[in-house]
PDB file of C-alpha atoms in Angstrom:
ATOM      1  CA  MET R  30     -18.035 -37.857  25.711  1.00 45.00           C
ATOM      2  CA  LYS R  31     -18.836 -36.339  22.012  1.00 46.00           C
ATOM      3  CA  THR R  32     -18.682 -32.979  24.042  1.00 42.00           C
ATOM      4  CA  TYR R  33     -15.236 -33.497  25.246  1.00 40.00           C
ATOM      5  CA  ALA R  34     -14.033 -34.437  21.343  1.00 41.00           C
ATOM      6  CA  ARG R  35     -15.788 -31.530  20.022  1.00 38.00           C
ATOM      7  CA  ARG R  36     -14.193 -29.207  22.532  1.00 42.00           C
ATOM      8  CA  PHE R  37     -10.351 -30.537  21.596  1.00 39.00           C
ATOM      9  CA  ALA R  38     -11.084 -30.412  17.957  1.00 40.00           C
ATOM     10  CA  THR R  39     -12.101 -26.828  18.599  1.00 38.00           C
ATOM     11  CA  ALA R  40      -9.102 -26.077  20.548  1.00 41.00           C
ATOM     12  CA  GLY R  41      -6.569 -27.953  18.552  1.00 42.00           C
ATOM     13  CA  SER R  42      -8.205 -26.016  15.307  1.00 41.00           C
ATOM     14  CA  ALA R  43      -7.556 -22.734  17.008  1.00 40.00           C
ATOM     15  CA  LEU R  44      -3.825 -23.771  18.069  1.00 37.00           C
ATOM     16  CA  VAL R  45      -3.391 -24.982  14.401  1.00 39.00           C
ATOM     17  CA  LEU R  46      -4.759 -21.501  13.152  1.00 38.00           C
ATOM     18  CA  ALA R  47      -2.627 -19.491  15.557  1.00 41.00           C
ATOM     19  CA  ALA R  48       0.759 -21.514  14.780  1.00 40.00           C
ATOM     20  CA  SER R  49       0.153 -20.870  11.052  1.00 40.00           C
ATOM     21  CA  GLY R  50      -0.682 -17.097  11.173  1.00 42.00           C
ATOM     22  CA  LEU R  51       2.806 -16.707  13.566  1.00 36.00           C
ATOM     23  CA  PHE R  52       4.953 -18.678  10.674  1.00 37.00           C
ATOM     24  CA  MET R  53       3.548 -16.908   7.771  1.00 39.00           C
ATOM     25  CA  ALA R  54       3.914 -13.420   9.689  1.00 40.00           C
ATOM     26  CA  SER R  55       7.466 -14.151   9.740  1.00 36.00           C
ATOM     27  CA  THR R  56       8.205 -15.983   6.228  1.00 37.00           C
ATOM     28  CA  PRO R  57      11.533 -14.479   4.743  1.00 40.00           C
ATOM     29  CA  ALA R  58       9.222 -13.110   1.631  1.00 41.00           C
ATOM     30  CA  SER R  59       6.857 -10.875   3.472  1.00 44.00           C
ATOM     31  CA  ALA R  60       9.995  -9.470   5.461  1.00 44.00           C
ATOM     32  CA  ALA R  61      11.924  -8.658   2.334  1.00 46.00           C
ATOM     33  CA  THR R  62       8.895  -6.377   0.981  1.00 51.00           C
ATOM     34  CA  SER R  63      10.058  -3.666   3.426  1.00 83.00           C
ATOM     35  CA  CYS R  64      12.755  -0.625   2.711  1.00 97.00           C
ATOM     36  CA  PHE R  65      13.398   2.990   3.867  1.00 96.00           C
ATOM     37  CA  GLY R  66      15.032   5.813   2.301  1.00 96.00           C
ATOM     38  CA  SER R  67      18.298   5.022   0.447  1.00 96.00           C
ATOM     39  CA  THR R  68      17.531   1.213   0.662  1.00 97.00           C
ATOM     40  CA  CYS R  69      14.429   1.813  -1.689  1.00 97.00           C
ATOM     41  CA  THR R  70      16.778   3.147  -4.216  1.00 97.00           C
ATOM     42  CA  GLY R  71      16.133   0.860  -7.484  1.00 97.00           C
ATOM     43  CA  LYS R  72      13.320  -1.302  -5.989  1.00 97.00           C
ATOM     44  CA  ASP R  73       9.836  -2.139  -7.533  1.00 97.00           C
ATOM     45  CA  PRO R  74       7.525   0.289  -5.527  1.00 96.00           C
ATOM     46  CA  SER R  75       4.650  -2.750  -6.364  1.00 95.00           C
ATOM     47  CA  THR R  76       7.047  -5.387  -5.059  1.00 94.00           C
ATOM     48  CA  THR R  77       7.289  -3.775  -1.583  1.00 96.00           C
ATOM     49  CA  THR R  78       4.846  -2.373   1.145  1.00 96.00           C
ATOM     50  CA  CYS R  79       5.803   1.252  -0.123  1.00 97.00           C
ATOM     51  CA  GLN R  80       2.681   1.341  -2.347  1.00 95.00           C
ATOM     52  CA  ASN R  81       0.174   0.508   0.641  1.00 96.00           C
ATOM     53  CA  ASP R  82       0.466   3.933   1.569  1.00 96.00           C
ATOM     54  CA  ALA R  83       1.834   6.004  -1.101  1.00 97.00           C
ATOM     55  CA  LYS R  84       0.049   9.298  -2.017  1.00 98.00           C
ATOM     56  CA  THR R  85       0.327  11.577  -5.462  1.00 98.00           C
ATOM     57  CA  VAL R  86       1.983  14.714  -4.213  1.00 98.00           C
ATOM     58  CA  THR R  87       2.565  16.294  -7.151  1.00 98.00           C
ATOM     59  CA  THR R  88       1.659  15.874 -11.055  1.00 96.00           C
ATOM     60  CA  SER R  89       3.451  17.353 -14.096  1.00 95.00           C
ATOM     61  CA  ILE R  90       1.229  19.066 -16.677  1.00 92.00           C
ATOM     62  CA  LEU R  91       1.546  15.707 -18.952  1.00 89.00           C
ATOM     63  CA  GLY R  92      -0.073  13.849 -16.249  1.00 90.00           C
ATOM     64  CA  THR R  93       3.071  12.449 -14.735  1.00 94.00           C
ATOM     65  CA  GLU R  94       2.227  11.564 -10.815  1.00 97.00           C
ATOM     66  CA  LEU R  95       5.286  11.872  -8.272  1.00 98.00           C
ATOM     67  CA  ARG R  96       4.374   9.324  -5.750  1.00 98.00           C
ATOM     68  CA  TYR R  97       5.515   9.120  -2.344  1.00 98.00           C
ATOM     69  CA  SER R  98       5.543   6.597   0.324  1.00 97.00           C
ATOM     70  CA  PRO R  99       5.624   8.216   3.880  1.00 97.00           C
ATOM     71  CA  SER R 100       6.572   4.983   5.823  1.00 96.00           C
ATOM     72  CA  CYS R 101       9.206   3.877   3.141  1.00 97.00           C
ATOM     73  CA  ARG R 102      10.442   7.819   2.660  1.00 97.00           C
ATOM     74  CA  ALA R 103      11.016   6.642  -0.995  1.00 98.00           C
ATOM     75  CA  ALA R 104       9.107   8.259  -4.397  1.00 98.00           C
ATOM     76  CA  TRP R 105       8.421   7.404  -7.896  1.00 98.00           C
ATOM     77  CA  ALA R 106       7.041   8.423 -11.135  1.00 98.00           C
ATOM     78  CA  ARG R 107       3.541   6.751 -11.965  1.00 96.00           C
ATOM     79  CA  TYR R 108       2.066   7.748 -15.220  1.00 92.00           C
ATOM     80  CA  PRO R 109      -1.702   6.505 -14.890  1.00 88.00           C
ATOM     81  CA  GLY R 110      -2.543   5.697 -18.591  1.00 81.00           C
ATOM     82  CA  GLY R 111      -5.605   5.986 -20.810  1.00 71.00           C
ATOM     83  CA  THR R 112      -3.681   8.057 -23.512  1.00 68.00           C
ATOM     84  CA  ASP R 113      -1.240   7.545 -25.919  1.00 66.00           C
ATOM     85  CA  TRP R 114       0.879  10.493 -26.345  1.00 73.00           C
ATOM     86  CA  VAL R 115       3.387  10.200 -23.162  1.00 73.00           C
ATOM     87  CA  HIS R 116       6.458   7.966 -24.098  1.00 86.00           C
ATOM     88  CA  THR R 117       8.926   8.495 -21.202  1.00 92.00           C
ATOM     89  CA  ILE R 118       8.302   8.959 -17.732  1.00 95.00           C
ATOM     90  CA  LYS R 119      11.259   9.376 -14.858  1.00 97.00           C
ATOM     91  CA  VAL R 120      11.567  10.146 -11.223  1.00 98.00           C
ATOM     92  CA  GLU R 121      14.618  11.955  -9.961  1.00 98.00           C
ATOM     93  CA  ASN R 122      15.944  13.136  -6.709  1.00 98.00           C
ATOM     94  CA  SER R 123      17.976  16.376  -5.880  1.00 98.00           C
ATOM     95  CA  GLN R 124      20.895  14.074  -4.908  1.00 96.00           C
ATOM     96  CA  GLY R 125      20.946  13.268  -9.067  1.00 96.00           C
ATOM     97  CA  ASN R 126      19.584   9.575  -8.773  1.00 96.00           C
ATOM     98  CA  ALA R 127      16.808   9.089 -11.549  1.00 98.00           C
ATOM     99  CA  TYR R 128      15.107   6.299 -13.006  1.00 98.00           C
ATOM    100  CA  SER R 129      13.075   6.075 -16.340  1.00 97.00           C
ATOM    101  CA  THR R 130      10.738   3.884 -18.208  1.00 93.00           C
ATOM    102  CA  ARG R 131       9.911   3.802 -21.816  1.00 88.00           C
ATOM    103  CA  PHE R 132       6.372   2.866 -23.142  1.00 81.00           C
ATOM    104  CA  ASN R 133       4.622   2.658 -26.067  1.00 70.00           C
ATOM    105  CA  GLY R 134       1.072   4.402 -24.750  1.00 61.00           C
ATOM    106  CA  GLY R 135      -1.721   3.268 -26.861  1.00 62.00           C
ATOM    107  CA  GLY R 136      -3.937   3.875 -24.091  1.00 64.00           C
ATOM    108  CA  GLY R 137      -2.853   1.305 -21.594  1.00 73.00           C
ATOM    109  CA  GLY R 138      -2.455   0.844 -18.094  1.00 83.00           C
ATOM    110  CA  ALA R 139      -0.590   2.641 -15.491  1.00 89.00           C
ATOM    111  CA  VAL R 140       3.407   2.685 -15.285  1.00 92.00           C
ATOM    112  CA  TRP R 141       5.621   3.120 -12.871  1.00 95.00           C
ATOM    113  CA  THR R 142       9.305   3.524 -12.578  1.00 97.00           C
ATOM    114  CA  ARG R 143      11.657   2.290  -9.952  1.00 98.00           C
ATOM    115  CA  MET R 144      12.055   4.252  -6.567  1.00 98.00           C
ATOM    116  CA  VAL R 145      14.431   6.996  -5.251  1.00 98.00           C
ATOM    117  CA  ASN R 146      15.483   8.220  -2.033  1.00 97.00           C
ATOM    118  CA  ASP R 147      13.557  11.062  -0.440  1.00 97.00           C
ATOM    119  CA  LYS R 148      14.527  11.178   3.104  1.00 95.00           C
ATOM    120  CA  ASP R 149      15.417  14.610   4.044  1.00 96.00           C
ATOM    121  CA  ILE R 150      15.762  15.514   0.177  1.00 97.00           C
ATOM    122  CA  VAL R 151      13.571  16.378  -2.819  1.00 98.00           C
ATOM    123  CA  SER R 152      11.980  14.486  -6.062  1.00 98.00           C
ATOM    124  CA  ARG R 153      10.066  15.313  -8.788  1.00 98.00           C
ATOM    125  CA  ALA R 154       8.380  13.269 -11.764  1.00 98.00           C
ATOM    126  CA  CYS R 155       8.897  14.060 -15.466  1.00 97.00           C
ATOM    127  CA  ALA R 156       7.477  12.907 -18.648  1.00 93.00           C
ATOM    128  CA  THR R 157       8.483  13.282 -22.380  1.00 92.00           C
ATOM    129  CA  ASP R 158       5.891  13.083 -25.333  1.00 86.00           C
ATOM    130  CA  ASP R 159       5.772  14.275 -28.818  1.00 82.00           C
ATOM    131  CA  GLY R 160       5.529  17.601 -27.743  1.00 80.00           C
ATOM    132  CA  GLY R 161       8.240  18.008 -25.063  1.00 89.00           C
ATOM    133  CA  TYR R 162       9.163  17.739 -22.004  1.00 93.00           C
ATOM    134  CA  ALA R 163       7.294  18.571 -18.701  1.00 95.00           C
ATOM    135  CA  CYS R 164       8.545  17.886 -14.768  1.00 97.00           C
ATOM    136  CA  SER R 165       6.052  18.316 -11.934  1.00 98.00           C
ATOM    137  CA  SER R 166       7.150  20.671  -8.599  1.00 98.00           C
ATOM    138  CA  TRP R 167       9.664  19.348  -6.408  1.00 98.00           C
ATOM    139  CA  TYR R 168       8.270  17.799  -3.559  1.00 96.00           C
TER     140      TYR R 168
END
């Protein structure tokens, strides 16, 4: 009798775990994190799945990175932080969409902009500091 009860409990636990996995996989919150191309425009990359496969594709002389997500076909500018001379970063695409972020430096952590569409067009990352303005190459 104990063996039967143990098998029943094990099977029941497995079913509950499987059901909860299905429930969690289909929640609206997880489905809402995806975007593609123009639907990513204006979104924060840290709240999407775009950050999962993003890579730095080019960097300006001021250290501002152009981050690109192949799965989302979107781009954003990121400054890795650690110095206090960069004050504004900007991402722009060849269609004229742009987002910028201003910060106070001070050697803090990374900052980034919102995303722009990068599907079948090009983008670049720019930065402003006390000495001027510099952009990465277009990608």
